[in-house]
Short mmCIF file of C-alpha atoms and ligand atoms in Angstrom, two decimals:
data_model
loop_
_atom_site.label_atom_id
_atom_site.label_comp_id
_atom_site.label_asym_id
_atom_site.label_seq_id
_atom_site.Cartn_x
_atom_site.Cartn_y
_atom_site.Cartn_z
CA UNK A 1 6.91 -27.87 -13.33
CA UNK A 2 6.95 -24.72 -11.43
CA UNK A 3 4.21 -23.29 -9.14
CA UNK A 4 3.07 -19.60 -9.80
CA UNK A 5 1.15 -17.38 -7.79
CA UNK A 6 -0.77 -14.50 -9.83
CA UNK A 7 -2.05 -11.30 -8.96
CA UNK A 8 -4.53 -9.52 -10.81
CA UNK A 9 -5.24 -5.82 -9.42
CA UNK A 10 -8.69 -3.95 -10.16
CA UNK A 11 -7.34 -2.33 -13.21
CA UNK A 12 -6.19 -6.06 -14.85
CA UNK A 13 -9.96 -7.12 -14.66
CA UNK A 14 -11.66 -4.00 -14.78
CA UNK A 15 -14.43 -5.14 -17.60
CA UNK A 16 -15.52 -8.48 -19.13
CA UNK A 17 -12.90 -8.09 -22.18
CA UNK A 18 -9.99 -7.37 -19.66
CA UNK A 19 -11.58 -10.35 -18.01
CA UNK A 20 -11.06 -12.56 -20.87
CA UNK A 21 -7.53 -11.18 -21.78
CA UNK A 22 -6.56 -11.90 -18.32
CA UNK A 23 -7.70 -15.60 -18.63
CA UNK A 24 -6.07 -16.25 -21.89
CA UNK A 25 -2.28 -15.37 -19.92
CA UNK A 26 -3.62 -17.00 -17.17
CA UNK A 27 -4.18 -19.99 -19.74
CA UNK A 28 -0.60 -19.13 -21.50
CA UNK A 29 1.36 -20.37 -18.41
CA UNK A 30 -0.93 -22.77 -17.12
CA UNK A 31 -0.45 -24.62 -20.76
CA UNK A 32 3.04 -23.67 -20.82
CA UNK A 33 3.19 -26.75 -17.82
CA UNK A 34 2.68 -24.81 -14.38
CA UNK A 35 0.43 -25.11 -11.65
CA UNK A 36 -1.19 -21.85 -11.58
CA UNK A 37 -2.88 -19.86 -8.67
CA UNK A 38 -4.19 -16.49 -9.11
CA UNK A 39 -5.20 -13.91 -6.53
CA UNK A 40 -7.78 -11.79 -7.94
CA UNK A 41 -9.38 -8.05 -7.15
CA UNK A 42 -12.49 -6.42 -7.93
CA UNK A 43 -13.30 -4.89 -10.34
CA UNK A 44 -12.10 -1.61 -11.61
CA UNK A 45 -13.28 0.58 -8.89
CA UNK A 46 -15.60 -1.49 -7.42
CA UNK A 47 -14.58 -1.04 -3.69
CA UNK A 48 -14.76 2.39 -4.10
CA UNK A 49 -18.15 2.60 -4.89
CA UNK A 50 -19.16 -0.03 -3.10
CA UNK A 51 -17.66 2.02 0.13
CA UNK A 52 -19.53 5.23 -1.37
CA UNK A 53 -22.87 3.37 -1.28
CA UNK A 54 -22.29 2.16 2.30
CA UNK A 55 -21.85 5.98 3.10
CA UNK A 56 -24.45 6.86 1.36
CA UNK A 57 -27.14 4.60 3.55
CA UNK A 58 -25.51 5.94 6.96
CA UNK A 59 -22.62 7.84 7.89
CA UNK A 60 -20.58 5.47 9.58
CA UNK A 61 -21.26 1.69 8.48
CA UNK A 62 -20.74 -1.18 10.81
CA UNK A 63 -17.87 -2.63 10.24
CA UNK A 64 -19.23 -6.16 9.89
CA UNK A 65 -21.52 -5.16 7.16
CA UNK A 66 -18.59 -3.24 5.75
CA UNK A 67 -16.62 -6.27 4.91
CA UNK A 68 -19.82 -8.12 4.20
CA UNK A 69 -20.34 -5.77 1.27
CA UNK A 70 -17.23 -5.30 0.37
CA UNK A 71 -16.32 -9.06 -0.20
CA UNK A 72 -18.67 -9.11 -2.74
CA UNK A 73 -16.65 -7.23 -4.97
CA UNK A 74 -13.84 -9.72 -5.12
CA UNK A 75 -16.27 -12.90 -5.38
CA UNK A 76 -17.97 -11.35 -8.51
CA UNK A 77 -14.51 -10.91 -10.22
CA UNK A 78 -13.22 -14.47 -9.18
CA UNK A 79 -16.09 -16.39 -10.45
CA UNK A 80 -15.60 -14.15 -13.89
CA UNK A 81 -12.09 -14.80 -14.13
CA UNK A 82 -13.37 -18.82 -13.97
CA UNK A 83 -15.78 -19.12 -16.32
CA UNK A 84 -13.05 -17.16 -18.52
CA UNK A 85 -10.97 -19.71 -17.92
CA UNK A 86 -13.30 -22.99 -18.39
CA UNK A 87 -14.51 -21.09 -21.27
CA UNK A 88 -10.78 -21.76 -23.04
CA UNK A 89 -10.59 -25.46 -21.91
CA UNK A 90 -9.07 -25.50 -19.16
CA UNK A 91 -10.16 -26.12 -15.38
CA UNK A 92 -10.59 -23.43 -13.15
CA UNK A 93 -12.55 -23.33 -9.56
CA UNK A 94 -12.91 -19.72 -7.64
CA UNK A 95 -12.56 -19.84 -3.73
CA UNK A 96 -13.65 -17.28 -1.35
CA UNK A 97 -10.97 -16.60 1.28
CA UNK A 98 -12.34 -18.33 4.06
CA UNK A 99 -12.62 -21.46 1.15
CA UNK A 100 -9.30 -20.96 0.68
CA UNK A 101 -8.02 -21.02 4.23
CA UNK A 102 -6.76 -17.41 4.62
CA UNK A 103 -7.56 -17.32 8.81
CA UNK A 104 -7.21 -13.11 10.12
CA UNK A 105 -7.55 -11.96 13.24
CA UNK A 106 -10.80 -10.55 13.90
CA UNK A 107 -10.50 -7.01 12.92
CA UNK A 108 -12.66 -5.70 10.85
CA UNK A 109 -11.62 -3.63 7.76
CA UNK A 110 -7.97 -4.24 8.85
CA UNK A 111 -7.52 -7.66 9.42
CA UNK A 112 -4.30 -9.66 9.80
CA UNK A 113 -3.12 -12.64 8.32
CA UNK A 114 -2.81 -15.44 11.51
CA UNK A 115 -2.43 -18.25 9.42
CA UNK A 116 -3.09 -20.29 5.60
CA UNK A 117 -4.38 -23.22 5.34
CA UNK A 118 -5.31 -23.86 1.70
CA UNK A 119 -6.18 -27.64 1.62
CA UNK A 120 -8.96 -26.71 -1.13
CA UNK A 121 -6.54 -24.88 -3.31
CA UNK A 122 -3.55 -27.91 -3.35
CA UNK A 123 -6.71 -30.06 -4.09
CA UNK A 124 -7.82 -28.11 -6.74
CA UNK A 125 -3.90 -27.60 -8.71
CA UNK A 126 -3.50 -31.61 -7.48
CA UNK A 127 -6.94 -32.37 -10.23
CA UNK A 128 -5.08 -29.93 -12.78
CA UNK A 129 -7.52 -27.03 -11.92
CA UNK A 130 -6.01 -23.46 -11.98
CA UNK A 131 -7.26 -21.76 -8.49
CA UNK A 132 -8.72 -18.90 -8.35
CA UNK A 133 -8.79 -17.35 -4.81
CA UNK A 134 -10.91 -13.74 -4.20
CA UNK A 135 -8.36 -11.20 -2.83
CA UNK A 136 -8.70 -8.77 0.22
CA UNK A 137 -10.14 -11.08 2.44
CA UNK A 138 -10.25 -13.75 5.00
CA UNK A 139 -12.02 -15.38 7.84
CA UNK A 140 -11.69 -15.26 11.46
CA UNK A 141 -11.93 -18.90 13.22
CA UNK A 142 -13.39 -17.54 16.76
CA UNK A 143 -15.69 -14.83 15.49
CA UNK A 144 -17.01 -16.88 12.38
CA UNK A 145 -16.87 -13.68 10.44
CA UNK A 146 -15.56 -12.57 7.12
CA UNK A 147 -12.84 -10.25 6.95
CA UNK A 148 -10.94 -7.74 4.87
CA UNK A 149 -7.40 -7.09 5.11
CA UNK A 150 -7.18 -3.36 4.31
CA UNK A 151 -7.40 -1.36 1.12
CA UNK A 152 -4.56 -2.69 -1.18
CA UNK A 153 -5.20 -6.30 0.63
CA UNK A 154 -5.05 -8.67 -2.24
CA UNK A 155 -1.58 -7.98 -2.61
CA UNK A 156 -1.16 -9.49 0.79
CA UNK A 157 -3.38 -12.59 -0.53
CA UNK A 158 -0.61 -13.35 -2.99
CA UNK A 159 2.04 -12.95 -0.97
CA UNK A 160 0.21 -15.36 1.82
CA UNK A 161 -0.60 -17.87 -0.89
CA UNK A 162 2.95 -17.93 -2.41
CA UNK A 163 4.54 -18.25 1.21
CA UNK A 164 2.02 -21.09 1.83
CA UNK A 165 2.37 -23.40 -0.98
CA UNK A 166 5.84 -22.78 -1.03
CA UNK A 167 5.17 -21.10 -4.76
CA UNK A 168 8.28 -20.29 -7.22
CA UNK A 169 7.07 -16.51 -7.98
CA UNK A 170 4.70 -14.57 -6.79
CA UNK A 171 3.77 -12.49 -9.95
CA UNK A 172 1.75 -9.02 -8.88
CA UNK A 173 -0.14 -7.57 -12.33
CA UNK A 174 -1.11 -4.13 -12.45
CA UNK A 175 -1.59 -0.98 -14.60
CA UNK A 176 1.98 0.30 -15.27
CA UNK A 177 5.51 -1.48 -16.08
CA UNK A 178 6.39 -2.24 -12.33
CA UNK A 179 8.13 0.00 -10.12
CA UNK A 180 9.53 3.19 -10.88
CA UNK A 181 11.58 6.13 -9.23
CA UNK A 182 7.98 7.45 -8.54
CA UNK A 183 4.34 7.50 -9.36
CA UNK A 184 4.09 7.66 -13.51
CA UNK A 185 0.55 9.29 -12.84
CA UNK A 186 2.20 12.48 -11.67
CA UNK A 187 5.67 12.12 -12.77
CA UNK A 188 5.67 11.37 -16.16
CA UNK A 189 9.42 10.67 -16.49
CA UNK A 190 9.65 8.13 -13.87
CA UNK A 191 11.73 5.10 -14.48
CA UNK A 192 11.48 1.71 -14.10
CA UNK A 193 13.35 0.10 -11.54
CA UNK A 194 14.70 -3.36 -12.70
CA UNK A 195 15.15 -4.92 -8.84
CA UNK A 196 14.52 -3.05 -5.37
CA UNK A 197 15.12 -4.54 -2.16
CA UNK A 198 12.67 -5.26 -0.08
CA UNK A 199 13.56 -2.69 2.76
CA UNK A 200 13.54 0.51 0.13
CA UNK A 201 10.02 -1.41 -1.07
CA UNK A 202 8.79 -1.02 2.26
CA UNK A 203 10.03 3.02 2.90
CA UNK A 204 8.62 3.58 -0.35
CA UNK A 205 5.06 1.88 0.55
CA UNK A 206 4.43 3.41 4.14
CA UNK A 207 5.60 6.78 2.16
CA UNK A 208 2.19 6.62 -0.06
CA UNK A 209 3.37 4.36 -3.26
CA UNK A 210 0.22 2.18 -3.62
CA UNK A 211 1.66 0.14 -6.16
CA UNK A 212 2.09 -2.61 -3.57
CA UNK A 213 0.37 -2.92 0.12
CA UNK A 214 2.88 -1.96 2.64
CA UNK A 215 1.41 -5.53 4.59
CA UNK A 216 2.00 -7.31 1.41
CA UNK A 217 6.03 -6.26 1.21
CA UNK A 218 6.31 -6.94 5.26
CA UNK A 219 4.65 -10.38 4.72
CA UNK A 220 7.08 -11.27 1.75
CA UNK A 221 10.25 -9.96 4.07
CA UNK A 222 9.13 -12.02 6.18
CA UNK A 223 8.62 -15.52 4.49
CA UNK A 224 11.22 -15.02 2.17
CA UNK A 225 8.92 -14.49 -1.07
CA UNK A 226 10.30 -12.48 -4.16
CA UNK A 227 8.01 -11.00 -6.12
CA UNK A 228 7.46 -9.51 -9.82
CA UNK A 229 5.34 -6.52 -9.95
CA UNK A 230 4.61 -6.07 -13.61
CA UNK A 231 2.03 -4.80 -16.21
CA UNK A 232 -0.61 -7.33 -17.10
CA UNK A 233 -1.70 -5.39 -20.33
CA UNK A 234 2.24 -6.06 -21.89
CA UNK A 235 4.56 -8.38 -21.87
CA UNK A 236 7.64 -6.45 -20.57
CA UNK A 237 10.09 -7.45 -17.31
CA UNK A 238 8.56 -5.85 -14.77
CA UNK A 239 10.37 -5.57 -11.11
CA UNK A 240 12.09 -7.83 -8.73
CA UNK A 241 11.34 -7.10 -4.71
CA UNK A 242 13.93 -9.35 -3.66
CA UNK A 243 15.66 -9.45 0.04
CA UNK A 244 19.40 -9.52 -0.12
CA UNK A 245 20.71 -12.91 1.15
CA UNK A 246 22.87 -12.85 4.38
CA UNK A 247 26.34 -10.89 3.46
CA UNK A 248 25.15 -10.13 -0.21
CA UNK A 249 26.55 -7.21 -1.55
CA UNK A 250 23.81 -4.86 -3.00
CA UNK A 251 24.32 -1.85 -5.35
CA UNK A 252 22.83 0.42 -3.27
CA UNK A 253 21.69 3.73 -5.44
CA UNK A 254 21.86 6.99 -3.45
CA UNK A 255 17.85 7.48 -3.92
CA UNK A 256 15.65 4.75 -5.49
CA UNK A 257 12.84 6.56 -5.32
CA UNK A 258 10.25 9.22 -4.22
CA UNK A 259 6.63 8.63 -3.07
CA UNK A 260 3.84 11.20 -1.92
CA UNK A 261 1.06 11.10 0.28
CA UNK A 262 -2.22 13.34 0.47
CA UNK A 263 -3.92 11.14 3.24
CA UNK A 264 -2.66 12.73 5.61
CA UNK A 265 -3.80 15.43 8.02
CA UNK A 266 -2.16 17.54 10.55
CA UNK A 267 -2.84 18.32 14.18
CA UNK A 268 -1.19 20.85 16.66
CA UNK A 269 -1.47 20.96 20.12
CA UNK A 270 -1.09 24.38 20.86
CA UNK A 271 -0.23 25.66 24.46
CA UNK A 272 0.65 22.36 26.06
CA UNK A 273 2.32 23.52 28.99
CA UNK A 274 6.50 22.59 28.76
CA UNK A 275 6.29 19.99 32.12
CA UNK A 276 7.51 16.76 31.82
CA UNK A 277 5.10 13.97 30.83
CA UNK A 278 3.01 16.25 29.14
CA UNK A 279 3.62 14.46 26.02
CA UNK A 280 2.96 11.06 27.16
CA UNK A 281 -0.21 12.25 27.90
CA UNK A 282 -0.97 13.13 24.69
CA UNK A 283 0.45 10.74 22.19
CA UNK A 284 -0.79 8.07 25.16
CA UNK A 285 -4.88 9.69 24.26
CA UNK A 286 -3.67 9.40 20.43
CA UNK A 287 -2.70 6.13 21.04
CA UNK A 288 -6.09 4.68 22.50
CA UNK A 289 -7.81 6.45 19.51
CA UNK A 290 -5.97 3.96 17.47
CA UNK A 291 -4.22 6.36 15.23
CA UNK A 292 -0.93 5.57 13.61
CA UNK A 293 1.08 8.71 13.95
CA UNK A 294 4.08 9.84 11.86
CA UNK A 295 6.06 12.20 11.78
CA UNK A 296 6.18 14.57 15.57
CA UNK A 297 7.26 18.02 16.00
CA UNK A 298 7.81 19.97 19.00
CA UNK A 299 8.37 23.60 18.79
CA UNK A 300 10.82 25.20 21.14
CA UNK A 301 9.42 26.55 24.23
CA UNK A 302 7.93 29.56 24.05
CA UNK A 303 8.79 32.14 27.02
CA UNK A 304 5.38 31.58 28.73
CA UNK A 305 6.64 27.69 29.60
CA UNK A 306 4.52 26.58 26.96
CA UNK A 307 4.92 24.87 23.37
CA UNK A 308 3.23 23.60 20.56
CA UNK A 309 2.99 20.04 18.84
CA UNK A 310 2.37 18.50 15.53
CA UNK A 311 2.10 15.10 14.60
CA UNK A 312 0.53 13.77 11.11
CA UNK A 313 -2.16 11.03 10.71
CA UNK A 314 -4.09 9.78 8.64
CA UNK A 315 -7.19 12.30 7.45
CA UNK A 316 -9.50 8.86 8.35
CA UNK A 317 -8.17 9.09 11.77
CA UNK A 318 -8.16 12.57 12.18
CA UNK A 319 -12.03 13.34 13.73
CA UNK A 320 -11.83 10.71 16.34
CA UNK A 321 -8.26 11.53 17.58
CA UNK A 322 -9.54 15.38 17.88
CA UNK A 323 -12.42 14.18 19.78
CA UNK A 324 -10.04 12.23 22.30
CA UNK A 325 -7.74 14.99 22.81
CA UNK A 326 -10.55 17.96 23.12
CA UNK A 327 -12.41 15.58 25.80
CA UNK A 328 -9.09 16.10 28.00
CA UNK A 329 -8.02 19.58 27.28
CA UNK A 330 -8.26 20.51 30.62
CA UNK A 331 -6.83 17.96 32.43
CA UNK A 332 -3.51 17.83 30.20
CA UNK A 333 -3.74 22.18 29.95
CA UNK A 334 -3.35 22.83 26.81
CA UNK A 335 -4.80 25.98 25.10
CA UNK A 336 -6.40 24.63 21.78
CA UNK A 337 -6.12 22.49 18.98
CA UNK A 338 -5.67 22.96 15.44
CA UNK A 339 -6.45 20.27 12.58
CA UNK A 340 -4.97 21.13 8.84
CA UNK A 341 -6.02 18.44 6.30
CA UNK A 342 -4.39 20.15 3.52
CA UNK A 343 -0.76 18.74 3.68
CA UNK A 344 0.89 16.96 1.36
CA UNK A 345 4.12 14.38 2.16
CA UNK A 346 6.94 14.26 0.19
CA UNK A 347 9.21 11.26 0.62
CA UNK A 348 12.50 10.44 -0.80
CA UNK A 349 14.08 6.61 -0.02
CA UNK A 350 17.58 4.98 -1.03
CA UNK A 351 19.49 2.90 1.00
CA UNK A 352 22.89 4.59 0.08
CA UNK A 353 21.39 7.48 2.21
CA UNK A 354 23.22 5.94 4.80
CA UNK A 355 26.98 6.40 3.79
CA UNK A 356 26.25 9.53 1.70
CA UNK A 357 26.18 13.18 3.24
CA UNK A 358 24.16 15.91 1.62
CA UNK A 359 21.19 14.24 0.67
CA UNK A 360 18.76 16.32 2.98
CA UNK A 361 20.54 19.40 1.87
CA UNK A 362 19.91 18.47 -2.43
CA UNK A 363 16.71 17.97 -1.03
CA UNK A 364 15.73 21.33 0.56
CA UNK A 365 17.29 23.15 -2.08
CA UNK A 366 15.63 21.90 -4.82
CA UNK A 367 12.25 22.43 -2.83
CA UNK A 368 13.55 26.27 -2.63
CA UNK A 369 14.30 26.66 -5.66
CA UNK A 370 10.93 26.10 -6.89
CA UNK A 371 9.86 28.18 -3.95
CA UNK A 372 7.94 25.08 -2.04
CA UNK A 373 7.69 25.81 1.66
CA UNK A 374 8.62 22.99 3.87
CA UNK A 375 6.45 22.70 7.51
CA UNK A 376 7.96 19.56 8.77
CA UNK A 377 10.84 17.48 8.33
CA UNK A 378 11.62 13.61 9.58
CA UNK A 379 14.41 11.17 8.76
CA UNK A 380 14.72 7.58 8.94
CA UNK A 381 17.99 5.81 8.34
CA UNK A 382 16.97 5.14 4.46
CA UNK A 383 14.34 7.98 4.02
CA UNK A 384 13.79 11.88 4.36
CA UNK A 385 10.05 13.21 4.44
CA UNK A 386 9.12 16.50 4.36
CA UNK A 387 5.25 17.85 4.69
CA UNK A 388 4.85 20.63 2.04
CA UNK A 389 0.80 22.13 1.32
CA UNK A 390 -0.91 20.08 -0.61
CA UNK A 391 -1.53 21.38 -3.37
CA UNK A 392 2.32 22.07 -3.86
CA UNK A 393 2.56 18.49 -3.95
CA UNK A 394 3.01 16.90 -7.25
CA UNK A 395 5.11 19.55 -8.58
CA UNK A 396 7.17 18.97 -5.44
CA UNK A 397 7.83 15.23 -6.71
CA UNK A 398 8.29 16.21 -10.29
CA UNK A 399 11.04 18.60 -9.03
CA UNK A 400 12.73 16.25 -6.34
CA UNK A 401 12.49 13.84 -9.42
CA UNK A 402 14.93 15.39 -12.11
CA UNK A 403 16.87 17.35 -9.07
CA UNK A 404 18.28 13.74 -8.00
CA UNK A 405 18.62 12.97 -11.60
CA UNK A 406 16.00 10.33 -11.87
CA UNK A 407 14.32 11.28 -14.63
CA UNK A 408 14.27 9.04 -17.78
CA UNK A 409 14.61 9.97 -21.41
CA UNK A 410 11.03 9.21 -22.59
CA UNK A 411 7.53 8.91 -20.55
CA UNK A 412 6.45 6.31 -18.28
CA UNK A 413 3.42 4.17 -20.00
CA UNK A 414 0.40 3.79 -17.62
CA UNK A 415 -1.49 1.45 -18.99
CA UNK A 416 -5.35 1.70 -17.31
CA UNK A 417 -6.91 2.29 -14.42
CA UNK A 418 -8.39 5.57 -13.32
CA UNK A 419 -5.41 6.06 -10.13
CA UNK A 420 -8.78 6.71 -7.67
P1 ADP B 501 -3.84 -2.56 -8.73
O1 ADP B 501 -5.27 -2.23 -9.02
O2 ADP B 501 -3.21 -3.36 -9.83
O3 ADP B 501 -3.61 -3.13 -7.37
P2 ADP B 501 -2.90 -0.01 -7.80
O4 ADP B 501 -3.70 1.14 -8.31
O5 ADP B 501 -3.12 -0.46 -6.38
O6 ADP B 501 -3.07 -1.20 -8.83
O7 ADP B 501 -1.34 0.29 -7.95
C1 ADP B 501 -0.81 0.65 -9.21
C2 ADP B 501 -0.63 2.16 -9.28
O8 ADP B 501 0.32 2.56 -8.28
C3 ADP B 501 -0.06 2.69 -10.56
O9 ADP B 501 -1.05 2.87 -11.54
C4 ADP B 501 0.59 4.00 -10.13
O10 ADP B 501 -0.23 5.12 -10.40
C5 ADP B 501 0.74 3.87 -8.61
N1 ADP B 501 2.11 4.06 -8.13
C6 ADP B 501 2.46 4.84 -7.07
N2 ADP B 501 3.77 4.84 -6.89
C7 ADP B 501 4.30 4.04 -7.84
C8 ADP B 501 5.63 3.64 -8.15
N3 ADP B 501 6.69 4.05 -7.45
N4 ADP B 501 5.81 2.79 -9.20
C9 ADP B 501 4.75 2.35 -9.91
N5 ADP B 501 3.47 2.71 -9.65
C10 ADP B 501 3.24 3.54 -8.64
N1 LIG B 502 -10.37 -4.44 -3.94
C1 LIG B 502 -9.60 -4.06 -2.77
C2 LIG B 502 -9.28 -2.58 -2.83
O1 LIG B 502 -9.63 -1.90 -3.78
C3 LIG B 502 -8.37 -4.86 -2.59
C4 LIG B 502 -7.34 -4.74 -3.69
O2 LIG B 502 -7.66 -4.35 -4.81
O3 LIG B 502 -6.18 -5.03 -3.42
O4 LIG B 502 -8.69 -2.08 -1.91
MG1 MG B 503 -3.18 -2.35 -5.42
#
């Protein structure tokens, strides 16, 4: 008998008949003699609009209440997904994270993961029950408040789960066949990928591919969990996010794939006078504002002994960061500052990158020849990202795409979901 871990993304249980097709796979391997434990999302787009109603009531919700409300998106789809269940014969009890044992830190919005302790879930599978357990959220022990673990969070559920009970596969359902060479929404000839390591996974995640939570792929690296993203509306192989053993030889393709980002903003520091420690001033101001910078440019000095910087960020992050840095304008020196929030970020990740040449050239020439400007370049040992306007964005995919000869014969299938 095998233990399985199964995720079910907003899109998978989006209405009551998506619900009930859900349950009967969840039944399917359950009867087929598993122990089955499923990680479940909200509905549809339920966070979505349950963070547009916060926003509409006051600009800037507490973050307690934030979590408070958004919770309740994942315990309305859990209890669902139960009575599903029960309603086909066989046992099934929901659990709200904190039921379940899944302890964060005490952040609110984006929690961590500290530890899982899911006594009532083993109890459950031990009286033949399938366990349901609400996704996105957790419980902090010192606090006594409920948590959420960032948007994308139930795929970190899962993986916790999985690594916890010491599950055979953690199974992640969503709207399209697994992973491909790039988002099927805007590149229609995107391919499926048939196993990606866990290290590309991760580029391509903190590049903008949401189809797994970058926290999710660092939690799996790190316990040792392999997971099978795949669609739960057919019945095809989907992908294996695996993590080489020790010495393993991996077929490493030059690119596996290209994601974009449009959450990003820009800002520039213009004038900042060209002293040393200048910089640590700044990105030390950034830093206290909490924002998780990317990619950093600094322009050459200019023949007054003064330059410019850009760094990117996420737009979320953007007003507070601007506020930090205009509060010390004068002490630091600098002349002004400038916030764009109309960039796009193109990414492109393989780990042959590393022992082939020429990549970042292919790269900027296909971007020329369809006459997309490029404003700022960064490299990591396994990825290239370039910043290109925004709205020169998907075509810049869709051209990167078939440039590195990615493309596939025939159209990726997406399945559902409305890719908000
Ligand atoms: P779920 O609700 O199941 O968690 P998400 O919307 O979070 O689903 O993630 C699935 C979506 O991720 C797909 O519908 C697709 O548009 C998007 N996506 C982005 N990059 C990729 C990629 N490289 N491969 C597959 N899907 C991708
Ligand atoms: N419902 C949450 C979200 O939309 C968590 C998840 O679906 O993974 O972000
Ligand atoms: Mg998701």
């Amino acid at each position: 008998m095998a233990l399985i871990v199964q995720k079910f993304g907003g899109s998978s249980v989006a209405d009551a008949e998506s619900i009930k097709r859900v349950a009967k796979r969840i039944v399917q391997t359950k009867k087929a003699g598993n122990d089955v434990v499923v990680a479940v999302s909200a509905m549809g787009d339920t966070t979505d609009e349950l963070v547009d109603l916060a926003h509409s009531v006051t600009p800037i919700p507490a973050g307690r209440e934030l979590d408070m409300l958004l919770t309740a998106g994942e315990r309305i789809s859990m209890a669902l997904l139960a009575m599903a269940i029960k309603s086909l014969g066989v046992e099934a009890s929901s659990y709200t994270g904190s039921q379940a044992g899944m302890l964060t830190d005490a952040q609110h919005g984006k929690a961590r993961i500290v530890d899982v302790t899911p006594k009532r879930v083993r109890e459950a599978l031990d009286a033949g029950h399938v366990a349901i357990v609400a996704g996105f959220q957790g419980f902090n022990r010192t606090t006594g408040e409920i948590t959420t673990l960032g948007r994308g969070g139930s795929d970190t559920t899962a993986v916790a789960l999985a690594a916890a009970l010491d599950a055979d596969v953690c199974e992640i359902y969503t709207d399209v066949d697994g992973i491909f060479t790039a988002d099927p929404r805007v590149v229609p000839k995107a391919k499926k990928v048939d196993r990606i390591t866990s290290e590309e996974m991760l580029e391509l995640a903190a590049s903008g591919a949401k189809v797994l939570y970058i926290r999710a792929v660092e939690y799996a690296r790190r316990h040792g969990v392999t997971l099978h993203v795949r669609s739960s509306f057919s019945n095809a192989e989907g992908t294996i996010v695996y993590n080489p053993a020790e010495g393993e030889t991996v077929e490493e393709p030059i690119i596996t794939g290209i994601a974009g980002d449009l959450s990003e903003g820009k800002i520039t520091v213009v004038g900042v006078p060209d002293t040393p420690g200048k910089a640590a001033e700044i990105f030390t101001i950034v830093a206290r504002a909490g924002a998780n910078i990317d990619m950093i440019v600094q322009n050459v000095s200019a023949s007054n002994g003064r330059t410019d910087i850009s760094f990117t960020l996420p737009k979320d992050q953007g007003q507070s960061v601007l506020t930090a840095l205009g509060v010390s304008q004068s002490d630091i020196g600098f002349e002004g500052i400038q916030y764009d929030d109309q960039i796009g970020k193109l990414a492109l990740v393989g780990a042959g990158m590393r022992t082939n040449a020429g990549v970042s050239a292919a790269l900027f020439r296909a971007l020329h020849e369809a006459s997309i400007n490029i404003e700022m370049i960064s490299t990591s040992e396994i990825r290239i990202s370039v910043v290109t306007r925004a709205d020169t964005l998907n075509e810049a995919m869709r051209v990167v795409h078939n440039a590195f000869g990615l493309d596939a014969d025939s159209e990726a299938v997406v399945y559902a979901g409305t890719g908000r």
